[in-house]
Amino acid sequence: MHIVLDETAMVAAGQGDVLASRLIHRAHAEAGWFLYAPSCALVEADRARPGTAEHLAALPGLTILDLDLPAALAVARQETWAAAHSQYAAQPTPDRPEGAVVATTSPKRWEGAPVRILDLNP
């Protein structure tokens, strides 16, 4: 299972959200669970809740995704960097042929986007 945290999910994790915490635990403890934090979304999460970036970057089960050239080109075409980098990160790759799921607390913002979402709202 490959999961990309958008900035809303990162803020929720920083606030101790139970569902976000479970994802983090699974990514650390269970084989086959992978959790990603796109760097642009991490910046926005830290702006919304200072300290979130440091907290998440210290977690062993979380992979921070850099803004490389292909990601930068994808981000340049979108309205917000955080959502664009999260959407880009969820696209299929050779390592993730089925792509990844975007975890979010704001599922309506993803309506019509070419991604699968995991709603963290209870």
N, CA, C and O atoms as a printed pandas DataFrame, in Angstrom:
     atom_number atom_name residue_name chain_id  residue_number  x_coord  y_coord  z_coord
0              1         N          MET        A               1    0.849   -1.169    0.000
1              2        CA          MET        A               1    0.000    0.000    0.000
2              3         C          MET        A               1    0.894    1.232    0.000
3              4         O          MET        A               1    1.729    1.399    0.889
4              5         N          HIS        A               2    0.722    2.079   -0.978
5              6        CA          HIS        A               2    1.475    3.321   -1.109
6              7         C          HIS        A               2    0.525    4.485   -0.858
7              8         O          HIS        A               2   -0.505    4.616   -1.519
8              9         N          ILE        A               3    0.885    5.330    0.109
9             10        CA          ILE        A               3    0.014    6.438    0.502
10            11         C          ILE        A               3    0.812    7.736    0.518
11            12         O          ILE        A               3    1.890    7.818    1.107
12            13         N          VAL        A               4    0.256    8.746   -0.142
13            14        CA          VAL        A               4    0.832   10.093   -0.158
14            15         C          VAL        A               4   -0.003   10.954    0.784
15            16         O          VAL        A               4   -1.224   11.024    0.649
16            17         N          LEU        A               5    0.648   11.599    1.723
17            18        CA          LEU        A               5   -0.049   12.534    2.614
18            19         C          LEU        A               5   -0.120   13.898    1.945
19            20         O          LEU        A               5    0.905   14.438    1.528
20            21         N          ASP        A               6   -1.320   14.458    1.838
21            22        CA          ASP        A               6   -1.395   15.850    1.402
22            23         C          ASP        A               6   -1.184   16.723    2.636
23            24         O          ASP        A               6   -1.060   16.205    3.746
24            25         N          GLU        A               7   -1.141   18.047    2.452
25            26        CA          GLU        A               7   -0.843   18.917    3.581
26            27         C          GLU        A               7   -1.902   18.852    4.677
27            28         O          GLU        A               7   -1.582   19.059    5.847
28            29         N          THR        A               8   -3.159   18.568    4.324
29            30        CA          THR        A               8   -4.198   18.476    5.358
30            31         C          THR        A               8   -3.989   17.239    6.224
31            32         O          THR        A               8   -4.226   17.274    7.432
32            33         N          ALA        A               9   -3.552   16.159    5.612
33            34        CA          ALA        A               9   -3.271   14.935    6.374
34            35         C          ALA        A               9   -2.037   15.119    7.254
35            36         O          ALA        A               9   -1.966   14.579    8.358
36            37         N          MET        A              10   -1.072   15.883    6.758
37            38        CA          MET        A              10    0.133   16.147    7.558
38            39         C          MET        A              10   -0.206   16.975    8.794
39            40         O          MET        A              10    0.279   16.693    9.890
40            41         N          VAL        A              11   -1.037   17.992    8.613
41            42        CA          VAL        A              11   -1.454   18.809    9.758
42            43         C          VAL        A              11   -2.224   17.941   10.751
43            44         O          VAL        A              11   -2.013   18.040   11.960
44            45         N          ALA        A              12   -3.110   17.095   10.243
45            46        CA          ALA        A              12   -3.861   16.195   11.122
46            47         C          ALA        A              12   -2.924   15.275   11.899
47            48         O          ALA        A              12   -3.122   15.049   13.093
48            49         N          ALA        A              13   -1.909   14.748   11.227
49            50        CA          ALA        A              13   -0.933   13.881   11.909
50            51         C          ALA        A              13   -0.206   14.655   12.999
51            52         O          ALA        A              13    0.023   14.130   14.088
52            53         N          GLY        A              14    0.159   15.899   12.711
53            54        CA          GLY        A              14    0.836   16.728   13.702
54            55         C          GLY        A              14   -0.026   17.061   14.901
55            56         O          GLY        A              14    0.482   17.363   15.981
56            57         N          GLN        A              15   -1.346   17.002   14.704
57            58        CA          GLN        A              15   -2.275   17.270   15.801
58            59         C          GLN        A              15   -2.690   15.995   16.525
59            60         O          GLN        A              15   -3.528   16.034   17.425
60            61         N          GLY        A              16   -2.105   14.867   16.133
61            62        CA          GLY        A              16   -2.400   13.609   16.824
62            63         C          GLY        A              16   -3.636   12.891   16.323
63            64         O          GLY        A              16   -4.196   12.068   17.046
64            65         N          ASP        A              17   -4.081   13.175   15.107
65            66        CA          ASP        A              17   -5.245   12.500   14.538
66            67         C          ASP        A              17   -5.050   10.980   14.572
67            68         O          ASP        A              17   -3.998   10.476   14.180
68            69         N          VAL        A              18   -6.063   10.262   15.040
69            70        CA          VAL        A              18   -5.972    8.812   15.216
70            71         C          VAL        A              18   -5.750    8.090   13.892
71            72         O          VAL        A              18   -4.891    7.212   13.813
72            73         N          LEU        A              19   -6.502    8.438   12.852
73            74        CA          LEU        A              19   -6.357    7.740   11.571
74            75         C          LEU        A              19   -4.999    8.024   10.935
75            76         O          LEU        A              19   -4.367    7.112   10.404
76            77         N          ALA        A              20   -4.546    9.262   10.982
77            78        CA          ALA        A              20   -3.226    9.597   10.442
78            79         C          ALA        A              20   -2.136    8.871   11.228
79            80         O          ALA        A              20   -1.160    8.395   10.648
80            81         N          SER        A              21   -2.301    8.789   12.530
81            82        CA          SER        A              21   -1.330    8.082   13.363
82            83         C          SER        A              21   -1.282    6.598   13.031
83            84         O          SER        A              21   -0.210    5.993   13.051
84            85         N          ARG        A              22   -2.415    6.015   12.730
85            86        CA          ARG        A              22   -2.437    4.604   12.333
86            87         C          ARG        A              22   -1.687    4.378   11.030
87            88         O          ARG        A              22   -0.971    3.387   10.889
88            89         N          LEU        A              23   -1.846    5.289   10.077
89            90        CA          LEU        A              23   -1.104    5.170    8.816
90            91         C          LEU        A              23    0.397    5.231    9.072
91            92         O          LEU        A              23    1.160    4.444    8.511
92            93         N          ILE        A              24    0.810    6.149    9.904
93            94        CA          ILE        A              24    2.224    6.301   10.224
94            95         C          ILE        A              24    2.750    5.040   10.902
95            96         O          ILE        A              24    3.839    4.566   10.578
96            97         N          HIS        A              25    1.987    4.503   11.834
97            98        CA          HIS        A              25    2.396    3.277   12.524
98            99         C          HIS        A              25    2.530    2.114   11.541
99           100         O          HIS        A              25    3.517    1.380   11.578
100          101         N          ARG        A              26    1.547    1.946   10.667
101          102        CA          ARG        A              26    1.597    0.848    9.697
102          103         C          ARG        A              26    2.798    0.968    8.771
103          104         O          ARG        A              26    3.467   -0.023    8.478
104          105         N          ALA        A              27    3.069    2.185    8.312
105          106        CA          ALA        A              27    4.202    2.385    7.409
106          107         C          ALA        A              27    5.521    2.037    8.091
107          108         O          ALA        A              27    6.472    1.609    7.437
108          109         N          HIS        A              28    5.571    2.221    9.392
109          110        CA          HIS        A              28    6.784    1.909   10.146
110          111         C          HIS        A              28    6.861    0.431   10.511
111          112         O          HIS        A              28    7.945   -0.151   10.514
112          113         N          ALA        A              29    5.720   -0.177   10.818
113          114        CA          ALA        A              29    5.727   -1.518   11.410
114          115         C          ALA        A              29    5.375   -2.660   10.463
115          116         O          ALA        A              29    5.737   -3.806   10.732
116          117         N          GLU        A              30    4.688   -2.385    9.378
117          118        CA          GLU        A              30    4.209   -3.463    8.516
118          119         C          GLU        A              30    4.882   -3.441    7.146
119          120         O          GLU        A              30    5.022   -2.393    6.517
120          121         N          ALA        A              31    5.289   -4.612    6.710
121          122        CA          ALA        A              31    5.875   -4.739    5.375
122          123         C          ALA        A              31    4.817   -4.426    4.323
123          124         O          ALA        A              31    3.650   -4.782    4.484
124          125         N          GLY        A              32    5.221   -3.769    3.261
125          126        CA          GLY        A              32    4.303   -3.466    2.173
126          127         C          GLY        A              32    3.513   -2.182    2.334
127          128         O          GLY        A              32    2.703   -1.851    1.468
128          129         N          TRP        A              33    3.726   -1.446    3.421
129          130        CA          TRP        A              33    3.069   -0.157    3.641
130          131         C          TRP        A              33    4.119    0.941    3.487
131          132         O          TRP        A              33    5.158    0.916    4.148
132          133         N          PHE        A              34    3.841    1.902    2.611
133          134        CA          PHE        A              34    4.776    2.981    2.336
134          135         C          PHE        A              34    4.038    4.307    2.424
135          136         O          PHE        A              34    2.941    4.458    1.886
136          137         N          LEU        A              35    4.649    5.258    3.104
137          138        CA          LEU        A              35    4.038    6.565    3.330
138          139         C          LEU        A              35    4.978    7.639    2.810
139          140         O          LEU        A              35    6.176    7.624    3.096
140          141         N          TYR        A              36    4.417    8.586    2.031
141          142        CA          TYR        A              36    5.213    9.613    1.374
142          143         C          TYR        A              36    4.715   11.006    1.755
143          144         O          TYR        A              36    3.518   11.233    1.929
144          145         N          ALA        A              37    5.661   11.924    1.878
145          146        CA          ALA        A              37    5.349   13.329    2.146
146          147         C          ALA        A              37    6.008   14.175    1.063
147          148         O          ALA        A              37    7.220   14.386    1.106
148          149         N          PRO        A              38    5.232   14.667    0.087
149          150        CA          PRO        A              38    5.805   15.555   -0.920
150          151         C          PRO        A              38    6.304   16.842   -0.246
151          152         O          PRO        A              38    5.609   17.417    0.591
152          153         N          SER        A              39    7.494   17.282   -0.611
153          154        CA          SER        A              39    8.104   18.427    0.072
154          155         C          SER        A              39    7.262   19.701   -0.023
155          156         O          SER        A              39    7.223   20.479    0.930
156          157         N          CYS        A              40    6.592   19.927   -1.146
157          158        CA          CYS        A              40    5.756   21.139   -1.258
158          159         C          CYS        A              40    4.574   21.087   -0.295
159          160         O          CYS        A              40    4.198   22.107    0.282
160          161         N          ALA        A              41    3.994   19.918   -0.121
161          162        CA          ALA        A              41    2.896   19.756    0.836
162          163         C          ALA        A              41    3.420   19.897    2.263
163          164         O          ALA        A              41    2.729   20.425    3.135
164          165         N          LEU        A              42    4.640   19.425    2.496
165          166        CA          LEU        A              42    5.247   19.533    3.821
166          167         C          LEU        A              42    5.447   21.001    4.207
167          168         O          LEU        A              42    5.235   21.377    5.360
168          169         N          VAL        A              43    5.852   21.819    3.250
169          170        CA          VAL        A              43    6.017   23.256    3.501
170          171         C          VAL        A              43    4.674   23.884    3.877
171          172         O          VAL        A              43    4.593   24.641    4.844
172          173         N          GLU        A              44    3.625   23.572    3.120
173          174        CA          GLU        A              44    2.302   24.136    3.410
174          175         C          GLU        A              44    1.773   23.662    4.758
175          176         O          GLU        A              44    1.149   24.434    5.487
176          177         N          ALA        A              45    2.018   22.395    5.093
177          178        CA          ALA        A              45    1.589   21.885    6.398
178          179         C          ALA        A              45    2.295   22.626    7.522
179          180         O          ALA        A              45    1.687   22.940    8.545
180          181         N          ASP        A              46    3.582   22.904    7.330
181          182        CA          ASP        A              46    4.336   23.612    8.362
182          183         C          ASP        A              46    3.892   25.062    8.486
183          184         O          ASP        A              46    3.935   25.638    9.573
184          185         N          ARG        A              47    3.468   25.651    7.379
185          186        CA          ARG        A              47    2.927   27.018    7.439
186          187         C          ARG        A              47    1.612   27.037    8.212
187          188         O          ARG        A              47    1.347   27.965    8.976
188          189         N          ALA        A              48    0.795   26.014    8.010
189          190        CA          ALA        A              48   -0.500   25.936    8.700
190          191         C          ALA        A              48   -0.326   25.596   10.178
191          192         O          ALA        A              48   -1.072   26.084   11.028
192          193         N          ARG        A              49    0.657   24.763   10.473
193          194        CA          ARG        A              49    0.908   24.340   11.849
194          195         C          ARG        A              49    2.414   24.232   12.048
195          196         O          ARG        A              49    3.000   23.182   11.786
196          197         N          PRO        A              50    3.049   25.318   12.514
197          198        CA          PRO        A              50    4.506   25.320   12.679
198          199         C          PRO        A              50    4.988   24.136   13.525
199          200         O          PRO        A              50    4.400   23.798   14.553
200          201         N          GLY        A              51    6.069   23.527   13.059
201          202        CA          GLY        A              51    6.641   22.372   13.740
202          203         C          GLY        A              51    6.265   21.055   13.085
203          204         O          GLY        A              51    6.869   20.022   13.374
204          205         N          THR        A              52    5.269   21.082   12.201
205          206        CA          THR        A              52    4.807   19.860   11.546
206          207         C          THR        A              52    5.908   19.230   10.700
207          208         O          THR        A              52    6.080   18.011   10.716
208          209         N          ALA        A              53    6.651   20.047    9.965
209          210        CA          ALA        A              53    7.695   19.508    9.081
210          211         C          ALA        A              53    8.755   18.755    9.878
211          212         O          ALA        A              53    9.124   17.640    9.511
212          213         N          GLU        A              54    9.240   19.340   10.945
213          214        CA          GLU        A              54   10.259   18.680   11.762
214          215         C          GLU        A              54    9.727   17.400   12.375
215          216         O          GLU        A              54   10.421   16.384   12.422
216          217         N          HIS        A              55    8.494   17.458   12.844
217          218        CA          HIS        A              55    7.873   16.279   13.450
218          219         C          HIS        A              55    7.790   15.133   12.445
219          220         O          HIS        A              55    8.203   14.013   12.743
220          221         N          LEU        A              56    7.257   15.411   11.258
221          222        CA          LEU        A              56    7.088   14.359   10.265
222          223         C          LEU        A              56    8.423   13.879    9.707
223          224         O          LEU        A              56    8.597   12.684    9.465
224          225         N          ALA        A              57    9.358   14.787    9.502
225          226        CA          ALA        A              57   10.654   14.404    8.950
226          227         C          ALA        A              57   11.411   13.455    9.884
227          228         O          ALA        A              57   12.282   12.710    9.435
228          229         N          ALA        A              58   11.091   13.479   11.156
229          230        CA          ALA        A              58   11.764   12.613   12.125
230          231         C          ALA        A              58   11.173   11.205   12.178
231          232         O          ALA        A              58   11.735   10.326   12.830
232          233         N          LEU        A              59   10.056   10.984   11.506
233          234        CA          LEU        A              59    9.400    9.673   11.570
234          235         C          LEU        A              59   10.105    8.671   10.659
235          236         O          LEU        A              59   10.342    8.963    9.487
236          237         N          PRO        A              60   10.443    7.487   11.190
237          238        CA          PRO        A              60   11.199    6.523   10.384
238          239         C          PRO        A              60   10.415    5.893    9.234
239          240         O          PRO        A              60   11.031    5.445    8.267
240          241         N          GLY        A              61    9.115    5.840    9.295
241          242        CA          GLY        A              61    8.328    5.192    8.250
242          243         C          GLY        A              61    7.869    6.120    7.145
243          244         O          GLY        A              61    7.068    5.718    6.301
244          245         N          LEU        A              62    8.355    7.347    7.128
245          246        CA          LEU        A              62    7.896    8.351    6.179
246          247         C          LEU        A              62    9.020    8.733    5.226
247          248         O          LEU        A              62   10.135    9.020    5.661
248          249         N          THR        A              63    8.731    8.737    3.933
249          250        CA          THR        A              63    9.706    9.136    2.924
250          251         C          THR        A              63    9.352   10.533    2.422
251          252         O          THR        A              63    8.244   10.764    1.937
252          253         N          ILE        A              64   10.297   11.457    2.541
253          254        CA          ILE        A              64   10.104   12.820    2.030
254          255         C          ILE        A              64   10.455   12.800    0.544
255          256         O          ILE        A              64   11.530   12.342    0.157
256          257         N          LEU        A              65    9.540   13.300   -0.281
257          258        CA          LEU        A              65    9.759   13.336   -1.719
258          259         C          LEU        A              65   10.255   14.716   -2.133
259          260         O          LEU        A              65    9.596   15.727   -1.888
260          261         N          ASP        A              66   11.420   14.740   -2.760
261          262        CA          ASP        A              66   12.016   15.994   -3.223
262          263         C          ASP        A              66   11.247   16.567   -4.406
263          264         O          ASP        A              66   10.509   15.862   -5.095
264          265         N          LEU        A              67   11.437   17.837   -4.618
265          266        CA          LEU        A              67   10.883   18.507   -5.794
266          267         C          LEU        A              67   11.946   18.435   -6.892
267          268         O          LEU        A              67   12.748   19.352   -7.067
268          269         N          ASP        A              68   11.931   17.316   -7.629
269          270        CA          ASP        A              68   12.871   17.160   -8.733
270          271         C          ASP        A              68   12.305   17.845   -9.974
271          272         O          ASP        A              68   11.210   18.405   -9.922
272          273         N          LEU        A              69   13.025   17.807  -11.072
273          274        CA          LEU        A              69   12.599   18.527  -12.271
274          275         C          LEU        A              69   11.230   18.066  -12.783
275          276         O          LEU        A              69   10.383   18.919  -13.048
276          277         N          PRO        A              70   10.967   16.758  -12.937
277          278        CA          PRO        A              70    9.625   16.367  -13.404
278          279         C          PRO        A              70    8.512   16.836  -12.460
279          280         O          PRO        A              70    7.442   17.242  -12.916
280          281         N          ALA        A              71    8.759   16.780  -11.159
281          282        CA          ALA        A              71    7.757   17.255  -10.199
282          283         C          ALA        A              71    7.581   18.762  -10.318
283          284         O          ALA        A              71    6.457   19.261  -10.260
284          285         N          ALA        A              72    8.682   19.491  -10.483
285          286        CA          ALA        A              72    8.599   20.949  -10.622
286          287         C          ALA        A              72    7.794   21.338  -11.858
287          288         O          ALA        A              72    7.008   22.284  -11.812
288          289         N          LEU        A              73    7.982   20.624  -12.949
289          290        CA          LEU        A              73    7.223   20.914  -14.162
290          291         C          LEU        A              73    5.735   20.642  -13.951
291          292         O          LEU        A              73    4.891   21.389  -14.444
292          293         N          ALA        A              74    5.416   19.582  -13.223
293          294        CA          ALA        A              74    4.008   19.273  -12.925
294          295         C          ALA        A              74    3.409   20.333  -12.007
295          296         O          ALA        A              74    2.269   20.755  -12.203
296          297         N          VAL        A              75    4.173   20.762  -11.008
297          298        CA          VAL        A              75    3.711   21.774  -10.060
298          299         C          VAL        A              75    3.462   23.100  -10.769
299          300         O          VAL        A              75    2.509   23.808  -10.443
300          301         N          ALA        A              76    4.301   23.435  -11.722
301          302        CA          ALA        A              76    4.181   24.715  -12.424
302          303         C          ALA        A              76    2.863   24.847  -13.178
303          304         O          ALA        A              76    2.421   25.961  -13.456
304          305         N          ARG        A              77    2.237   23.733  -13.508
305          306        CA          ARG        A              77    0.991   23.764  -14.275
306          307         C          ARG        A              77   -0.261   23.813  -13.401
307          308         O          ARG        A              77   -1.372   23.928  -13.919
308          309         N          GLN        A              78   -0.092   23.727  -12.095
309          310        CA          GLN        A              78   -1.231   23.662  -11.191
310          311         C          GLN        A              78   -1.377   24.948  -10.390
311          312         O          GLN        A              78   -0.490   25.802  -10.382
312          313         N          GLU        A              79   -2.516   25.063   -9.719
313          314        CA          GLU        A              79   -2.808   26.270   -8.948
314          315         C          GLU        A              79   -2.051   26.327   -7.628
315          316         O          GLU        A              79   -1.495   27.368   -7.278
316          317         N          THR        A              80   -2.025   25.217   -6.891
317          318        CA          THR        A              80   -1.311   25.206   -5.611
318          319         C          THR        A              80   -0.189   24.178   -5.657
319          320         O          THR        A              80   -0.350   23.085   -6.201
320          321         N          TRP        A              81    0.929   24.541   -5.087
321          322        CA          TRP        A              81    2.093   23.657   -5.105
322          323         C          TRP        A              81    1.855   22.402   -4.289
323          324         O          TRP        A              81    2.242   21.312   -4.708
324          325         N          ALA        A              82    1.227   22.534   -3.137
325          326        CA          ALA        A              82    1.032   21.388   -2.256
326          327         C          ALA        A              82    0.169   20.322   -2.920
327          328         O          ALA        A              82    0.550   19.152   -2.962
328          329         N          ALA        A              83   -0.983   20.715   -3.434
329          330        CA          ALA        A              83   -1.872   19.746   -4.089
330          331         C          ALA        A              83   -1.231   19.184   -5.350
331          332         O          ALA        A              83   -1.355   17.992   -5.634
332          333         N          ALA        A              84   -0.548   20.035   -6.104
333          334        CA          ALA        A              84    0.084   19.588   -7.341
334          335         C          ALA        A              84    1.178   18.561   -7.070
335          336         O          ALA        A              84    1.275   17.559   -7.778
336          337         N          HIS        A              85    1.998   18.801   -6.054
337          338        CA          HIS        A              85    3.074   17.859   -5.748
338          339         C          HIS        A              85    2.499   16.553   -5.193
339          340         O          HIS        A              85    3.023   15.477   -5.480
340          341         N          SER        A              86    1.437   16.641   -4.411
341          342        CA          SER        A              86    0.777   15.435   -3.896
342          343         C          SER        A              86    0.180   14.621   -5.039
343          344         O          SER        A              86    0.319   13.398   -5.077
344          345         N          GLN        A              87   -0.481   15.298   -5.963
345          346        CA          GLN        A              87   -1.078   14.610   -7.112
346          347         C          GLN        A              87    0.012   13.971   -7.975
347          348         O          GLN        A              87   -0.128   12.829   -8.411
348          349         N          TYR        A              88    1.077   14.696   -8.213
349          350        CA          TYR        A              88    2.189   14.160   -8.995
350          351         C          TYR        A              88    2.768   12.915   -8.321
351          352         O          TYR        A              88    3.040   11.912   -8.980
352          353         N          ALA        A              89    2.954   12.992   -6.998
353          354        CA          ALA        A              89    3.536   11.881   -6.253
354          355         C          ALA        A              89    2.651   10.633   -6.276
355          356         O          ALA        A              89    3.148    9.516   -6.128
356          357         N          ALA        A              90    1.371   10.816   -6.458
357          358        CA          ALA        A              90    0.434    9.679   -6.460
358          359         C          ALA        A              90    0.334    8.987   -7.818
359          360         O          ALA        A              90   -0.287    7.930   -7.927
360          361         N          GLN        A              91    0.930    9.563   -8.838
361          362        CA          GLN        A              91    0.840    8.969  -10.178
362          363         C          GLN        A              91    1.662    7.683  -10.255
363          364         O          GLN        A              91    2.624    7.520   -9.505
364          365         N          PRO        A              92    1.297    6.780  -11.143
365          366        CA          PRO        A              92    2.056    5.528  -11.293
366          367         C          PRO        A              92    3.527    5.782  -11.656
367          368         O          PRO        A              92    3.851    6.710  -12.398
368          369         N          THR        A              93    4.388    4.944  -11.121
369          370        CA          THR        A              93    5.818    4.963  -11.415
370          371         C          THR        A              93    6.265    3.517  -11.582
371          372         O          THR        A              93    5.491    2.605  -11.292
372          373         N          PRO        A              94    7.480    3.285  -12.035
373          374        CA          PRO        A              94    7.957    1.898  -12.108
374          375         C          PRO        A              94    7.923    1.186  -10.750
375          376         O          PRO        A              94    7.667   -0.017  -10.690
376          377         N          ASP        A              95    8.183    1.927   -9.653
377          378        CA          ASP        A              95    8.138    1.343   -8.309
378          379         C          ASP        A              95    6.712    1.158   -7.804
379          380         O          ASP        A              95    6.445    0.291   -6.972
380          381         N          ARG        A              96    5.797    1.984   -8.315
381          382        CA          ARG        A              96    4.391    1.948   -7.896
382          383         C          ARG        A              96    3.518    1.927   -9.147
383          384         O          ARG        A              96    2.917    2.945   -9.491
384          385         N          PRO        A              97    3.437    0.785   -9.836
385          386        CA          PRO        A              97    2.713    0.751  -11.117
386          387         C          PRO        A              97    1.234    1.118  -11.008
387          388         O          PRO        A              97    0.637    1.560  -11.990
388          389         N          GLU        A              98    0.641    0.944   -9.843
389          390        CA          GLU        A              98   -0.768    1.317   -9.656
390          391         C          GLU        A              98   -0.907    2.702   -9.051
391          392         O          GLU        A              98   -2.016    3.154   -8.767
392          393         N          GLY        A              99    0.215    3.373   -8.855
393          394        CA          GLY        A              99    0.168    4.681   -8.235
394          395         C          GLY        A              99    0.004    4.572   -6.731
395          396         O          GLY        A              99    0.197    3.507   -6.143
396          397         N          ALA        A             100   -0.353    5.680   -6.123
397          398        CA          ALA        A             100   -0.544    5.739   -4.674
398          399         C          ALA        A             100   -1.883    6.392   -4.379
399          400         O          ALA        A             100   -2.487    7.033   -5.239
400          401         N          VAL        A             101   -2.322    6.218   -3.167
401          402        CA          VAL        A             101   -3.553    6.833   -2.677
402          403         C          VAL        A             101   -3.167    8.112   -1.952
403          404         O          VAL        A             101   -2.165    8.137   -1.237
404          405         N          VAL        A             102   -3.942    9.171   -2.122
405          406        CA          VAL        A             102   -3.705   10.430   -1.408
406          407         C          VAL        A             102   -4.564   10.431   -0.144
407          408         O          VAL        A             102   -5.791   10.363   -0.217
408          409         N          ALA        A             103   -3.909   10.510    1.011
409          410        CA          ALA        A             103   -4.618   10.630    2.288
410          411         C          ALA        A             103   -4.878   12.109    2.534
411          412         O          ALA        A             103   -3.983   12.941    2.386
412          413         N          THR        A             104   -6.110   12.425    2.911
413          414        CA          THR        A             104   -6.520   13.821    3.069
414          415         C          THR        A             104   -7.624   13.953    4.100
415          416         O          THR        A             104   -8.358   13.001    4.364
416          417         N          THR        A             105   -7.737   15.132    4.678
417          418        CA          THR        A             105   -8.897   15.445    5.518
418          419         C          THR        A             105   -9.858   16.343    4.756
419          420         O          THR        A             105  -10.883   16.766    5.290
420          421         N          SER        A             106   -9.520   16.629    3.508
421          422        CA          SER        A             106  -10.347   17.492    2.664
422          423         C          SER        A             106  -10.629   16.792    1.326
423          424         O          SER        A             106  -10.096   17.198    0.293
424          425         N          PRO        A             107  -11.461   15.748    1.340
425          426        CA          PRO        A             107  -11.675   14.963    0.118
426          427         C          PRO        A             107  -12.336   15.730   -1.022
427          428         O          PRO        A             107  -12.112   15.402   -2.188
428          429         N          LYS        A             108  -13.138   16.735   -0.717
429          430        CA          LYS        A             108  -13.827   17.491   -1.783
430          431         C          LYS        A             108  -12.842   18.204   -2.706
431          432         O          LYS        A             108  -13.125   18.378   -3.891
432          433         N          ARG        A             109  -11.694   18.615   -2.179
433          434        CA          ARG        A             109  -10.723   19.315   -3.016
434          435         C          ARG        A             109  -10.145   18.414   -4.102
435          436         O          ARG        A             109   -9.591   18.903   -5.087
436          437         N          TRP        A             110  -10.273   17.097   -3.927
437          438        CA          TRP        A             110   -9.723   16.145   -4.890
438          439         C          TRP        A             110  -10.758   15.667   -5.909
439          440         O          TRP        A             110  -10.432   14.874   -6.792
440          441         N          GLU        A             111  -12.007   16.143   -5.797
441          442        CA          GLU        A             111  -13.028   15.724   -6.754
442          443         C          GLU        A             111  -12.604   16.100   -8.170
443          444         O          GLU        A             111  -12.229   17.242   -8.436
444          445         N          GLY        A             112  -12.668   15.143   -9.056
445          446        CA          GLY        A             112  -12.297   15.357  -10.446
446          447         C          GLY        A             112  -10.816   15.188  -10.736
447          448         O          GLY        A             112  -10.412   15.185  -11.899
448          449         N          ALA        A             113  -10.005   15.047   -9.705
449          450        CA          ALA        A             113   -8.563   14.849   -9.900
450          451         C          ALA        A             113   -8.310   13.370  -10.217
451          452         O          ALA        A             113   -9.035   12.493   -9.745
452          453         N          PRO        A             114   -7.284   13.108  -11.013
453          454        CA          PRO        A             114   -6.989   11.719  -11.385
454          455         C          PRO        A             114   -6.206   10.952  -10.316
455          456         O          PRO        A             114   -5.151   10.381  -10.591
456          457         N          VAL        A             115   -6.741   10.950   -9.096
457          458        CA          VAL        A             115   -6.109   10.228   -8.003
458          459         C          VAL        A             115   -7.164    9.501   -7.179
459          460         O          VAL        A             115   -8.335    9.880   -7.156
460          461         N          ARG        A             116   -6.718    8.455   -6.508
461          462        CA          ARG        A             116   -7.564    7.774   -5.525
462          463         C          ARG        A             116   -7.303    8.443   -4.185
463          464         O          ARG        A             116   -6.169    8.817   -3.887
464          465         N          ILE        A             117   -8.344    8.596   -3.377
465          466        CA          ILE        A             117   -8.140    9.258   -2.088
466          467         C          ILE        A             117   -8.532    8.346   -0.940
467          468         O          ILE        A             117   -9.320    7.413   -1.093
468          469         N          LEU        A             118   -7.958    8.649    0.208
469          470        CA          LEU        A             118   -8.288    8.011    1.472
470          471         C          LEU        A             118   -8.717    9.145    2.403
471          472         O          LEU        A             118   -7.898    9.959    2.831
472          473         N          ASP        A             119  -10.003    9.181    2.705
473          474        CA          ASP        A             119  -10.583   10.234    3.545
474          475         C          ASP        A             119  -10.261    9.940    5.003
475          476         O          ASP        A             119  -10.675    8.909    5.534
476          477         N          LEU        A             120   -9.528   10.834    5.654
477          478        CA          LEU        A             120   -9.154   10.650    7.048
478          479         C          LEU        A             120  -10.195   11.189    8.022
479          480         O          LEU        A             120   -9.999   11.135    9.236
480          481         N          ASN        A             121  -11.291   11.702    7.498
481          482        CA          ASN        A             121  -12.369   12.148    8.380
482          483         C          ASN        A             121  -13.110   10.922    8.910
483          484         O          ASN        A             121  -13.395    9.989    8.159
484          485         N          PRO        A             122  -13.419   10.928   10.200
485          486        CA          PRO        A             122  -14.133    9.760   10.767
486          487         C          PRO        A             122  -15.566    9.662   10.281
487          488         O          PRO        A             122  -16.287    8.742   10.666
